[in-house]
Amino acid sequence: METPQYVAARIQRALAEDERTNELGIRVDVRGDQVFLRGQVSCEERRHGIEDVAREAAPGLTVHNEVQLLEVSDPGEEEHL
Amino acid sequence: MRALRIAAVADIHLGEDIRGHYRKKLEGIEHRAEVLLVGGDLTRHGTIEEGQVVADELGDLPIPVVAVLGNHDYHSDADREIAAMLRDAGIIVLDDDAVVIPLDGTRLGVAGGKGFGGGFAGKCASEFGEPETKAFVRHTKEIAERWRHALKNLDADHRVVLSHYSPVKDTLAGEPPEIYPFLGSYLLAEAADAEGADLIVHGHAHLGTEKGMTPGGIRVRNVALPVIGHSYVVYCLDGEGVH
């Protein structure tokens, strides 16, 4: 079996470099044949895109997409500087 | 001199797939702030198409908008075109220069640009060795020098530096320390500390922390969307200014 650290590095690189994602802020952890993706993106389409790219970069492994949708609330109280 | 309310955000990463969403979040901004600063990574891939979405979402706001580009906005080698599109939409785009915006009798000066990496004092890259390393470090040095020049000549009541990359480590807390040299450079802070500013606003570090300070005592704020969790934050600069 391929060393998990190299698998994780390959997936992370694919997420950054693949034109479908270009996501630099996704954390990738590999435990045995399980891949865990964590981070935040702005919409469901981007969340799925990340999963697709990760699956292609790690064929045969089970991908768990734990990426969350970024909730942006209205502006809060202003800060006085 | 009176206080100024400044709205700020970065890393909005707009694209066709979320067109219209961010614009809605800006409704009523004129009641909360007098100017909006946007600290780069306006797009995901830096394409012309995404640039158009940004121009549509940030254009025609009731308050002035000042933006810089981020590393994502350079990815498709269309940074100049994107900047031109934004300017056509009435957005002020800084590229290692400065602007003075008169706001009801008070002059707000904003200086800055994309910035770049290299790391922080004591743990940073030097202009030494291979040409690739030298070019990396030189890029940041040249940017910092242009900011220093822009700040030196900036005559305004309040002075703010707008960047994409971080000038300090404080606001990177939460990011893996191994990647700090790709997230910012102390040379940016050094330029601001040398010439003086009231506030430095940046983005880029999605896992970072909002609040920090330069060695010279200038307040630094990381306003990357995932960090602030709000559509933007508002900073109120009091009537004192910095000199």
Coordinates of C-alpha atoms in Angstrom, one line a residue:
Chain A
M1 CA 0.0 0.0 0.0
E2 CA 1.2 3.5 -0.8
T3 CA 2.4 5.6 2.2
P4 CA -0.5 7.7 3.5
Q5 CA 1.5 10.9 3.7
Y6 CA 2.2 10.8 0.0
V7 CA -1.4 10.1 -0.8
A8 CA -2.5 13.0 1.3
A9 CA 0.1 15.3 -0.3
R10 CA -1.0 14.2 -3.8
I11 CA -4.7 14.9 -3.0
Q12 CA -3.9 18.3 -1.5
R13 CA -1.8 19.2 -4.6
A14 CA -4.6 18.1 -6.9
L15 CA -7.1 20.2 -5.0
A16 CA -4.8 23.3 -5.4
E17 CA -3.8 22.7 -9.0
D18 CA -6.9 21.2 -10.6
E19 CA -8.9 23.9 -12.5
R20 CA -12.1 22.5 -11.2
T21 CA -11.1 23.4 -7.6
N22 CA -8.0 25.6 -7.1
E23 CA -8.7 25.2 -3.4
L24 CA -5.7 25.8 -1.2
G25 CA -7.4 25.6 2.2
I26 CA -8.6 22.0 2.3
R27 CA -7.1 19.8 4.9
V28 CA -6.5 16.2 3.8
D29 CA -6.0 13.3 6.2
V30 CA -5.5 9.7 5.2
R31 CA -6.0 6.9 7.7
G32 CA -5.6 3.4 6.2
D33 CA -7.9 3.4 3.1
Q34 CA -10.0 6.3 4.4
V35 CA -9.6 9.9 3.2
F36 CA -11.0 12.8 5.2
L37 CA -11.5 16.2 3.7
R38 CA -12.0 19.3 5.9
G39 CA -12.4 23.0 5.2
Q40 CA -14.9 25.6 4.2
V41 CA -16.3 26.6 0.8
S42 CA -19.0 28.9 -0.4
C43 CA -21.4 26.6 -2.2
E44 CA -22.5 23.0 -2.6
E45 CA -21.1 22.9 -6.2
R46 CA -17.6 23.6 -4.9
R47 CA -18.0 21.1 -2.1
H48 CA -18.8 18.4 -4.7
G49 CA -16.0 19.5 -7.0
I50 CA -13.5 18.9 -4.1
E51 CA -14.9 15.5 -3.6
D52 CA -14.6 14.6 -7.3
V53 CA -11.0 15.8 -7.6
A54 CA -10.0 13.9 -4.4
R55 CA -11.6 10.7 -5.6
E56 CA -9.8 10.9 -8.9
A57 CA -6.5 11.5 -7.1
A58 CA -7.0 8.6 -4.7
P59 CA -8.7 5.7 -6.6
G60 CA -9.7 2.8 -4.5
L61 CA -9.8 4.8 -1.2
T62 CA -13.0 5.9 0.6
V63 CA -13.4 9.6 0.6
H64 CA -15.2 11.3 3.5
N65 CA -16.3 14.8 2.5
E66 CA -16.4 16.8 5.7
V67 CA -16.0 20.1 3.9
Q68 CA -18.6 22.6 5.3
L69 CA -20.4 25.4 3.6
L70 CA -19.2 28.8 4.7
E71 CA -21.9 30.6 6.6
V72 CA -21.6 34.3 6.2
S73 CA -23.7 36.4 8.6
D74 CA -24.5 40.1 8.5
P75 CA -21.9 42.5 9.7
G76 CA -21.5 42.5 13.5
E77 CA -20.7 45.4 15.8
E78 CA -18.0 47.8 14.6
E79 CA -14.6 47.8 16.3
H80 CA -13.2 51.2 17.4
L81 CA -9.5 51.6 16.8
Chain B
M1 CA -10.8 65.6 12.1
R2 CA -13.6 63.2 12.6
A3 CA -13.8 59.4 12.9
L4 CA -14.2 57.2 9.8
R5 CA -16.0 53.9 9.5
I6 CA -14.2 51.5 7.2
A7 CA -15.8 48.2 6.0
A8 CA -13.3 45.5 5.0
V9 CA -13.3 42.0 3.6
A10 CA -11.0 39.7 1.6
D11 CA -11.0 36.3 0.0
I12 CA -14.5 36.5 -1.4
H13 CA -13.6 34.1 -4.2
L14 CA -16.5 35.0 -6.5
G15 CA -17.5 33.0 -9.6
E16 CA -20.5 32.3 -11.7
D17 CA -21.7 29.6 -9.3
I18 CA -22.3 32.1 -6.5
R19 CA -23.2 35.2 -8.7
G20 CA -25.6 37.5 -6.9
H21 CA -25.1 36.1 -3.4
Y22 CA -22.4 38.5 -2.2
R23 CA -24.0 41.5 -3.6
K24 CA -27.1 40.9 -1.5
K25 CA -24.9 40.9 1.6
L26 CA -23.7 44.4 0.7
E27 CA -27.2 45.9 0.8
G28 CA -27.3 48.8 3.3
I29 CA -23.6 49.0 3.6
E30 CA -23.8 52.8 3.2
H31 CA -25.5 53.0 6.6
R32 CA -22.7 51.1 8.3
A33 CA -19.5 52.4 6.6
E34 CA -18.2 55.1 4.3
V35 CA -15.8 53.0 2.2
L36 CA -15.3 49.3 1.5
L37 CA -11.8 47.8 1.3
V38 CA -11.4 44.4 -0.4
G39 CA -8.1 42.6 0.3
G40 CA -7.7 40.3 -2.7
D41 CA -8.6 36.8 -3.9
L42 CA -11.7 38.3 -5.5
T43 CA -11.9 35.2 -7.8
R44 CA -11.1 31.5 -7.6
H45 CA -9.2 31.0 -10.8
G46 CA -8.4 34.5 -11.9
T47 CA -10.3 34.3 -15.2
I48 CA -11.9 37.1 -17.2
E49 CA -15.3 35.6 -16.6
E50 CA -14.8 35.6 -12.8
G51 CA -13.5 39.1 -13.0
Q52 CA -16.7 40.2 -14.6
V53 CA -18.7 38.6 -11.8
V54 CA -16.5 40.7 -9.3
A55 CA -17.1 43.9 -11.3
D56 CA -20.9 43.2 -11.3
E57 CA -21.0 42.4 -7.6
L58 CA -18.8 45.2 -6.3
G59 CA -19.6 47.9 -8.9
D60 CA -22.1 50.7 -8.4
L61 CA -22.1 50.5 -4.6
P62 CA -23.2 53.7 -2.9
I63 CA -19.8 54.0 -1.2
P64 CA -16.3 54.0 -2.7
V65 CA -14.7 50.5 -3.1
V66 CA -10.9 50.0 -3.0
A67 CA -9.5 46.6 -3.9
V68 CA -6.2 44.8 -4.4
L69 CA -5.8 41.5 -6.2
G70 CA -4.7 38.3 -4.6
N71 CA -2.7 35.2 -5.7
H72 CA -5.9 33.5 -7.1
D73 CA -6.5 36.6 -9.3
Y74 CA -3.2 36.0 -10.9
H75 CA -3.6 32.3 -11.7
S76 CA -4.9 32.7 -15.3
D77 CA -2.4 35.5 -16.2
A78 CA -5.4 37.9 -16.6
D79 CA -4.6 40.1 -13.6
R80 CA -4.2 43.2 -15.7
E81 CA -7.4 42.6 -17.6
I82 CA -9.3 41.9 -14.3
A83 CA -7.9 45.1 -12.8
A84 CA -9.0 47.1 -15.9
M85 CA -12.5 45.6 -15.7
L86 CA -12.8 46.5 -12.1
R87 CA -11.6 50.1 -12.7
D88 CA -14.2 50.3 -15.5
A89 CA -16.8 49.4 -13.0
G90 CA -15.7 52.3 -10.8
I91 CA -13.6 50.3 -8.3
I92 CA -10.3 51.7 -7.2
V93 CA -7.6 49.0 -7.7
L94 CA -4.3 49.5 -6.0
D95 CA -1.2 48.0 -7.4
D96 CA 1.6 49.1 -5.1
D97 CA 0.4 52.7 -5.1
A98 CA -2.0 54.8 -3.1
V99 CA -5.2 56.8 -3.4
V100 CA -6.7 59.6 -1.3
I101 CA -10.5 59.5 -1.0
P102 CA -12.2 62.6 0.3
L103 CA -15.0 61.5 2.6
D104 CA -17.2 64.4 3.7
G105 CA -14.2 66.6 4.5
T106 CA -11.9 63.9 5.8
R107 CA -9.2 62.5 3.6
L108 CA -8.7 58.7 3.8
G109 CA -5.4 57.5 2.3
V110 CA -5.2 53.9 1.2
A111 CA -1.9 52.4 0.1
G112 CA -1.0 48.9 -0.9
G113 CA -1.3 46.0 -3.3
K114 CA -1.1 42.3 -3.4
G115 CA 2.0 41.9 -1.2
F116 CA 3.9 38.6 -1.3
G117 CA 5.5 36.0 0.9
G118 CA 9.0 35.3 2.3
G119 CA 8.3 34.7 6.0
F120 CA 8.9 36.6 9.2
A121 CA 11.9 38.0 10.9
G122 CA 14.4 35.4 11.9
K123 CA 12.7 32.6 9.9
C124 CA 12.5 34.0 6.4
A125 CA 14.0 33.5 3.0
S126 CA 17.0 35.7 1.9
E127 CA 18.1 37.0 -1.5
F128 CA 20.8 34.3 -1.7
G129 CA 21.5 31.2 -3.8
E130 CA 19.6 30.1 -6.8
P131 CA 18.0 32.7 -9.1
E132 CA 14.6 31.3 -8.3
T133 CA 15.0 32.0 -4.6
K134 CA 16.5 35.4 -5.3
A135 CA 13.6 36.3 -7.6
F136 CA 11.0 35.2 -4.9
V137 CA 12.6 37.3 -2.2
R138 CA 13.3 40.3 -4.6
H139 CA 9.6 40.4 -5.6
T140 CA 8.6 41.0 -1.9
K141 CA 11.5 43.5 -1.4
E142 CA 10.4 45.5 -4.4
I143 CA 6.8 45.6 -3.3
A144 CA 7.7 46.7 0.2
E145 CA 9.9 49.5 -1.3
R146 CA 7.0 50.7 -3.5
W147 CA 4.7 50.7 -0.4
R148 CA 7.2 52.7 1.5
H149 CA 7.4 55.2 -1.3
A150 CA 3.6 55.3 -1.7
L151 CA 3.1 55.9 2.1
K152 CA 5.8 58.5 2.2
N153 CA 4.0 60.6 -0.3
L154 CA 0.5 60.0 1.1
D155 CA -1.0 63.2 2.5
A156 CA -4.2 62.2 4.3
D157 CA -6.0 62.5 7.6
H158 CA -6.1 58.7 8.1
R159 CA -3.8 56.1 6.5
V160 CA -4.7 52.5 5.9
V161 CA -2.6 49.8 4.2
L162 CA -4.5 47.3 2.1
S163 CA -2.8 44.0 1.2
H164 CA -3.6 40.4 0.3
Y165 CA -0.6 38.8 2.0
S166 CA 0.0 39.2 5.7
P167 CA 2.6 41.6 7.2
V168 CA 2.7 39.8 10.6
K169 CA 2.5 36.4 12.1
D170 CA -0.1 37.3 14.7
T171 CA -3.0 37.1 12.2
L172 CA -1.8 33.7 10.8
A173 CA -2.4 31.9 14.1
G174 CA -4.4 28.8 13.2
E175 CA -2.4 28.2 9.9
P176 CA 0.3 25.5 9.9
P177 CA 3.6 27.4 10.8
E178 CA 5.3 25.5 8.0
I179 CA 3.5 27.6 5.4
Y180 CA 3.9 31.0 7.0
P181 CA 6.6 32.0 4.4
F182 CA 3.9 31.6 1.7
L183 CA 1.4 33.6 3.7
G184 CA 3.3 36.9 4.2
S185 CA 6.4 38.8 4.9
Y186 CA 7.7 41.1 7.7
L187 CA 9.0 43.4 5.0
L188 CA 5.5 44.6 4.4
A189 CA 5.1 45.5 8.1
E190 CA 8.5 47.1 8.2
A191 CA 7.5 49.5 5.3
A192 CA 4.3 50.5 7.1
D193 CA 6.1 50.9 10.5
A194 CA 8.7 53.1 8.8
E195 CA 6.2 55.5 7.3
G196 CA 3.2 55.2 9.7
A197 CA -0.3 54.0 9.2
D198 CA -3.5 53.7 11.4
L199 CA -4.4 50.2 10.2
I200 CA -3.3 47.3 8.0
V201 CA -5.9 45.1 6.4
H202 CA -5.1 41.8 4.7
G203 CA -6.6 38.4 3.8
H204 CA -5.1 35.2 2.3
A205 CA -4.9 33.2 5.5
H206 CA -8.3 31.5 5.7
L207 CA -7.4 29.6 8.9
G208 CA -5.8 32.6 10.6
T209 CA -7.0 35.1 13.3
E210 CA -8.5 38.5 12.9
K211 CA -6.4 40.6 15.2
G212 CA -2.7 41.3 15.3
M213 CA -0.2 44.2 15.5
T214 CA 3.1 45.1 13.8
P215 CA 6.3 45.5 15.8
G216 CA 5.8 49.2 15.6
G217 CA 2.3 49.0 17.0
I218 CA 0.1 49.4 13.9
R219 CA -3.1 47.3 14.3
V220 CA -3.4 44.5 11.7
R221 CA -6.7 42.8 10.8
N222 CA -7.1 39.6 8.8
V223 CA -10.4 40.0 7.1
A224 CA -10.5 36.8 5.0
L225 CA -14.1 35.8 4.8
P226 CA -13.7 32.5 6.6
V227 CA -11.9 34.3 9.4
I228 CA -14.5 37.0 10.0
G229 CA -17.6 34.9 9.3
H230 CA -19.4 38.1 8.4
S231 CA -20.1 39.6 5.0
Y232 CA -17.6 42.3 6.1
V233 CA -16.4 43.9 9.3
V234 CA -16.4 47.6 10.1
Y235 CA -13.5 49.4 11.8
C236 CA -14.0 52.9 13.2
L237 CA -10.8 55.0 13.1
D238 CA -11.1 57.7 15.7
G239 CA -10.4 61.4 15.1
E240 CA -6.7 61.3 16.1
G241 CA -5.0 59.7 13.1
V242 CA -1.4 58.7 13.1
H243 CA 1.7 60.8 12.7

